[in-house]
Amino acid sequence: MTTQLAEEAIAGLSLPAGPLTFEALRTALETWFGKPVKVSPLETLPSRDQPASVTGLYLDTADAGQVYFHPDDPRLYQLFVVLHEFMHIAAGHGGCHVPADVLGRGYAGVTAEVSAARARVPGRTAPDRARTVDIEELVAERGAMLLLTRLQKAGASPGEEAFA
């Protein structure tokens, strides 16, 4: 079910045939979304040696969508996180609860009113105490993998600098 939902969201972007670059993907997403989608590191996140850090963040404001990734993560993982957040946009997922400590960081200087927010927080719970995973998160994860595979098949470098 999650694969089908992810594929439907990707199909809705009307991606160009043939090789897919990160910029072509972002352009298609912006066209579908109706406003710019900016991607940048969120410098105000705590370093990876501190607990409870988010790996990615999507904010929707009146003027643009903003996707942030953790600057300390490996480049390939940063790209995956960005694609995960792109999938939330493409699938039309609304906002969700973002922890208060994340909200308090100021989103790297974003001061516009936020209409939706999503934070990608790595699960550190033991399997026997795992929390329920939201279907939207599963769709975003599956879609990110599908997009990453397409970018790699097109010859895009996993560490492509275009998204930074």
PDB file of C-alpha atoms in Angstrom:
ATOM      1  CA  MET A   1       0.000   0.000   0.000  1.00  0.00           C
ATOM      2  CA  THR A   2       2.774   2.500   0.844  1.00  0.00           C
ATOM      3  CA  THR A   3       4.532   1.804  -2.467  1.00  0.00           C
ATOM      4  CA  GLN A   4       1.340   2.489  -4.397  1.00  0.00           C
ATOM      5  CA  LEU A   5       0.707   5.746  -2.515  1.00  0.00           C
ATOM      6  CA  ALA A   6       4.310   6.840  -3.051  1.00  0.00           C
ATOM      7  CA  GLU A   7       4.173   5.994  -6.756  1.00  0.00           C
ATOM      8  CA  GLU A   8       0.917   7.936  -7.134  1.00  0.00           C
ATOM      9  CA  ALA A   9       2.449  10.993  -5.462  1.00  0.00           C
ATOM     10  CA  ILE A  10       5.527  10.790  -7.693  1.00  0.00           C
ATOM     11  CA  ALA A  11       3.351  10.360 -10.808  1.00  0.00           C
ATOM     12  CA  GLY A  12       1.494  13.524  -9.828  1.00  0.00           C
ATOM     13  CA  LEU A  13       4.715  15.494 -10.233  1.00  0.00           C
ATOM     14  CA  SER A  14       4.796  14.774 -13.978  1.00  0.00           C
ATOM     15  CA  LEU A  15       8.550  14.222 -13.886  1.00  0.00           C
ATOM     16  CA  PRO A  16      10.346  14.453 -17.215  1.00  0.00           C
ATOM     17  CA  ALA A  17      11.081  11.234 -19.061  1.00  0.00           C
ATOM     18  CA  GLY A  18      14.666  10.080 -19.181  1.00  0.00           C
ATOM     19  CA  PRO A  19      17.456  10.966 -16.779  1.00  0.00           C
ATOM     20  CA  LEU A  20      16.343  12.751 -13.630  1.00  0.00           C
ATOM     21  CA  THR A  21      18.493  15.350 -11.928  1.00  0.00           C
ATOM     22  CA  PHE A  22      17.923  16.842  -8.528  1.00  0.00           C
ATOM     23  CA  GLU A  23      17.119  20.220 -10.088  1.00  0.00           C
ATOM     24  CA  ALA A  24      14.579  18.680 -12.511  1.00  0.00           C
ATOM     25  CA  LEU A  25      12.929  16.985  -9.534  1.00  0.00           C
ATOM     26  CA  ARG A  26      12.836  20.193  -7.503  1.00  0.00           C
ATOM     27  CA  THR A  27      11.451  22.143 -10.481  1.00  0.00           C
ATOM     28  CA  ALA A  28       8.666  19.589 -10.974  1.00  0.00           C
ATOM     29  CA  LEU A  29       7.890  19.682  -7.247  1.00  0.00           C
ATOM     30  CA  GLU A  30       7.753  23.500  -7.249  1.00  0.00           C
ATOM     31  CA  THR A  31       5.436  23.475 -10.265  1.00  0.00           C
ATOM     32  CA  TRP A  32       3.102  21.010  -8.544  1.00  0.00           C
ATOM     33  CA  PHE A  33       3.352  22.847  -5.188  1.00  0.00           C
ATOM     34  CA  GLY A  34       2.824  26.287  -6.699  1.00  0.00           C
ATOM     35  CA  LYS A  35       5.705  27.972  -4.917  1.00  0.00           C
ATOM     36  CA  PRO A  36       9.473  27.659  -4.469  1.00  0.00           C
ATOM     37  CA  VAL A  37      10.981  24.843  -2.427  1.00  0.00           C
ATOM     38  CA  LYS A  38      14.234  25.890  -0.785  1.00  0.00           C
ATOM     39  CA  VAL A  39      16.741  23.373   0.550  1.00  0.00           C
ATOM     40  CA  SER A  40      19.449  24.165   3.075  1.00  0.00           C
ATOM     41  CA  PRO A  41      21.270  22.844   6.132  1.00  0.00           C
ATOM     42  CA  LEU A  42      19.710  23.717   9.459  1.00  0.00           C
ATOM     43  CA  GLU A  43      22.703  25.029  11.330  1.00  0.00           C
ATOM     44  CA  THR A  44      20.808  25.444  14.583  1.00  0.00           C
ATOM     45  CA  LEU A  45      20.387  21.689  15.062  1.00  0.00           C
ATOM     46  CA  PRO A  46      22.499  20.097  17.776  1.00  0.00           C
ATOM     47  CA  SER A  47      25.439  18.025  16.617  1.00  0.00           C
ATOM     48  CA  ARG A  48      25.052  14.268  16.216  1.00  0.00           C
ATOM     49  CA  ASP A  49      26.795  13.609  19.532  1.00  0.00           C
ATOM     50  CA  GLN A  50      23.781  15.120  21.307  1.00  0.00           C
ATOM     51  CA  PRO A  51      20.606  13.042  21.781  1.00  0.00           C
ATOM     52  CA  ALA A  52      17.186  13.666  20.223  1.00  0.00           C
ATOM     53  CA  SER A  53      18.305  15.596  17.192  1.00  0.00           C
ATOM     54  CA  VAL A  54      16.097  15.712  14.089  1.00  0.00           C
ATOM     55  CA  THR A  55      17.515  14.617  10.736  1.00  0.00           C
ATOM     56  CA  GLY A  56      15.242  16.717   8.556  1.00  0.00           C
ATOM     57  CA  LEU A  57      12.565  19.360   8.707  1.00  0.00           C
ATOM     58  CA  TYR A  58       9.929  20.622   6.273  1.00  0.00           C
ATOM     59  CA  LEU A  59       8.234  23.964   6.823  1.00  0.00           C
ATOM     60  CA  ASP A  60       5.440  25.367   4.694  1.00  0.00           C
ATOM     61  CA  THR A  61       5.040  29.136   4.711  1.00  0.00           C
ATOM     62  CA  ALA A  62       2.884  31.407   2.584  1.00  0.00           C
ATOM     63  CA  ASP A  63       5.784  32.170   0.232  1.00  0.00           C
ATOM     64  CA  ALA A  64       7.752  28.924   0.009  1.00  0.00           C
ATOM     65  CA  GLY A  65       8.352  25.446   1.244  1.00  0.00           C
ATOM     66  CA  GLN A  66      11.604  25.084   3.169  1.00  0.00           C
ATOM     67  CA  VAL A  67      13.391  21.753   3.542  1.00  0.00           C
ATOM     68  CA  TYR A  68      16.228  21.479   6.023  1.00  0.00           C
ATOM     69  CA  PHE A  69      18.695  18.665   6.576  1.00  0.00           C
ATOM     70  CA  HIS A  70      21.224  17.990   9.315  1.00  0.00           C
ATOM     71  CA  PRO A  71      24.646  19.335   8.266  1.00  0.00           C
ATOM     72  CA  ASP A  72      26.530  16.638  10.218  1.00  0.00           C
ATOM     73  CA  ASP A  73      24.927  13.706   8.402  1.00  0.00           C
ATOM     74  CA  PRO A  74      26.711  11.941   5.503  1.00  0.00           C
ATOM     75  CA  ARG A  75      25.908  13.473   2.093  1.00  0.00           C
ATOM     76  CA  LEU A  76      23.969  10.462   0.820  1.00  0.00           C
ATOM     77  CA  TYR A  77      21.825  10.451   3.954  1.00  0.00           C
ATOM     78  CA  GLN A  78      21.264  14.215   3.611  1.00  0.00           C
ATOM     79  CA  LEU A  79      19.983  13.627   0.084  1.00  0.00           C
ATOM     80  CA  PHE A  80      17.687  10.841   1.293  1.00  0.00           C
ATOM     81  CA  VAL A  81      16.302  13.102   4.036  1.00  0.00           C
ATOM     82  CA  VAL A  82      15.647  15.898   1.529  1.00  0.00           C
ATOM     83  CA  LEU A  83      13.850  13.436  -0.764  1.00  0.00           C
ATOM     84  CA  HIS A  84      11.816  12.207   2.217  1.00  0.00           C
ATOM     85  CA  GLU A  85      10.681  15.768   2.918  1.00  0.00           C
ATOM     86  CA  PHE A  86       9.972  16.304  -0.808  1.00  0.00           C
ATOM     87  CA  MET A  87       7.651  13.293  -0.627  1.00  0.00           C
ATOM     88  CA  HIS A  88       5.650  14.879   2.188  1.00  0.00           C
ATOM     89  CA  ILE A  89       5.065  17.831  -0.132  1.00  0.00           C
ATOM     90  CA  ALA A  90       4.304  15.688  -3.202  1.00  0.00           C
ATOM     91  CA  ALA A  91       1.894  13.473  -1.269  1.00  0.00           C
ATOM     92  CA  GLY A  92       0.059  16.481   0.145  1.00  0.00           C
ATOM     93  CA  HIS A  93       0.781  15.599   3.743  1.00  0.00           C
ATOM     94  CA  GLY A  94      -0.226  18.304   6.164  1.00  0.00           C
ATOM     95  CA  GLY A  95       1.665  19.400   9.201  1.00  0.00           C
ATOM     96  CA  CYS A  96       2.295  17.200  12.166  1.00  0.00           C
ATOM     97  CA  HIS A  97       3.505  17.584  15.703  1.00  0.00           C
ATOM     98  CA  VAL A  98       7.023  18.969  15.910  1.00  0.00           C
ATOM     99  CA  PRO A  99       8.708  18.744  19.321  1.00  0.00           C
ATOM    100  CA  ALA A 100       8.785  22.045  21.239  1.00  0.00           C
ATOM    101  CA  ASP A 101      12.588  22.034  21.433  1.00  0.00           C
ATOM    102  CA  VAL A 102      12.727  21.879  17.620  1.00  0.00           C
ATOM    103  CA  LEU A 103      10.172  24.672  17.254  1.00  0.00           C
ATOM    104  CA  GLY A 104      12.183  26.817  19.631  1.00  0.00           C
ATOM    105  CA  ARG A 105      15.301  26.767  17.461  1.00  0.00           C
ATOM    106  CA  GLY A 106      13.963  29.351  15.022  1.00  0.00           C
ATOM    107  CA  TYR A 107      14.403  27.289  11.853  1.00  0.00           C
ATOM    108  CA  ALA A 108      17.695  28.869  10.823  1.00  0.00           C
ATOM    109  CA  GLY A 109      16.237  32.347  10.721  1.00  0.00           C
ATOM    110  CA  VAL A 110      12.866  31.590   9.133  1.00  0.00           C
ATOM    111  CA  THR A 111      10.531  34.166  10.612  1.00  0.00           C
ATOM    112  CA  ALA A 112       7.533  33.845   8.295  1.00  0.00           C
ATOM    113  CA  GLU A 113       4.423  32.285   9.713  1.00  0.00           C
ATOM    114  CA  VAL A 114       4.619  28.529   9.423  1.00  0.00           C
ATOM    115  CA  SER A 115       1.456  26.876   8.111  1.00  0.00           C
ATOM    116  CA  ALA A 116       2.721  23.289   8.334  1.00  0.00           C
ATOM    117  CA  ALA A 117       5.779  21.607   9.766  1.00  0.00           C
ATOM    118  CA  ARG A 118       7.167  18.097   9.800  1.00  0.00           C
ATOM    119  CA  ALA A 119      10.281  16.862  11.542  1.00  0.00           C
ATOM    120  CA  ARG A 120      12.062  13.633  10.694  1.00  0.00           C
ATOM    121  CA  VAL A 121      13.335  12.241  13.995  1.00  0.00           C
ATOM    122  CA  PRO A 122      15.304   9.005  13.921  1.00  0.00           C
ATOM    123  CA  GLY A 123      13.698   6.270  15.985  1.00  0.00           C
ATOM    124  CA  ARG A 124      15.904   5.118  18.821  1.00  0.00           C
ATOM    125  CA  THR A 125      13.315   2.925  20.496  1.00  0.00           C
ATOM    126  CA  ALA A 126      14.002  -0.756  21.073  1.00  0.00           C
ATOM    127  CA  PRO A 127      11.959  -3.006  18.743  1.00  0.00           C
ATOM    128  CA  ASP A 128       9.933  -4.378  21.644  1.00  0.00           C
ATOM    129  CA  ARG A 129       8.890  -0.825  22.580  1.00  0.00           C
ATOM    130  CA  ALA A 130       8.587   0.629  19.092  1.00  0.00           C
ATOM    131  CA  ARG A 131       6.074   3.374  18.615  1.00  0.00           C
ATOM    132  CA  THR A 132       3.359   3.252  15.977  1.00  0.00           C
ATOM    133  CA  VAL A 133       4.631   4.584  12.661  1.00  0.00           C
ATOM    134  CA  ASP A 134       2.407   6.996  10.823  1.00  0.00           C
ATOM    135  CA  ILE A 135       1.390   5.883   7.295  1.00  0.00           C
ATOM    136  CA  GLU A 136       2.509   9.248   5.922  1.00  0.00           C
ATOM    137  CA  GLU A 137       6.018   8.600   7.218  1.00  0.00           C
ATOM    138  CA  LEU A 138       6.080   5.206   5.527  1.00  0.00           C
ATOM    139  CA  VAL A 139       4.933   6.733   2.227  1.00  0.00           C
ATOM    140  CA  ALA A 140       7.608   9.431   2.498  1.00  0.00           C
ATOM    141  CA  GLU A 141      10.297   6.827   3.238  1.00  0.00           C
ATOM    142  CA  ARG A 142       9.262   4.593   0.337  1.00  0.00           C
ATOM    143  CA  GLY A 143       8.964   7.532  -2.047  1.00  0.00           C
ATOM    144  CA  ALA A 144      12.384   8.835  -1.049  1.00  0.00           C
ATOM    145  CA  MET A 145      13.873   5.448  -1.855  1.00  0.00           C
ATOM    146  CA  LEU A 146      12.124   5.377  -5.253  1.00  0.00           C
ATOM    147  CA  LEU A 147      13.369   8.878  -6.072  1.00  0.00           C
ATOM    148  CA  LEU A 148      16.904   8.123  -4.888  1.00  0.00           C
ATOM    149  CA  THR A 149      16.984   5.023  -7.079  1.00  0.00           C
ATOM    150  CA  ARG A 150      15.866   7.050 -10.083  1.00  0.00           C
ATOM    151  CA  LEU A 151      18.479   9.738  -9.439  1.00  0.00           C
ATOM    152  CA  GLN A 152      21.211   7.118  -9.128  1.00  0.00           C
ATOM    153  CA  LYS A 153      20.108   5.262 -12.286  1.00  0.00           C
ATOM    154  CA  ALA A 154      20.310   8.557 -14.142  1.00  0.00           C
ATOM    155  CA  GLY A 155      23.935   8.853 -13.157  1.00  0.00           C
ATOM    156  CA  ALA A 156      23.486  11.487 -10.479  1.00  0.00           C
ATOM    157  CA  SER A 157      26.133  11.354  -7.837  1.00  0.00           C
ATOM    158  CA  PRO A 158      24.743  10.257  -4.449  1.00  0.00           C
ATOM    159  CA  GLY A 159      26.578  13.220  -2.963  1.00  0.00           C
ATOM    160  CA  GLU A 160      25.237  15.668  -5.559  1.00  0.00           C
ATOM    161  CA  GLU A 161      25.954  19.206  -4.414  1.00  0.00           C
ATOM    162  CA  ALA A 162      22.866  20.698  -6.078  1.00  0.00           C
ATOM    163  CA  PHE A 163      20.605  20.248  -3.064  1.00  0.00           C
ATOM    164  CA  ALA A 164      22.873  22.037  -0.604  1.00  0.00           C
TER     165      ALA A 164
END
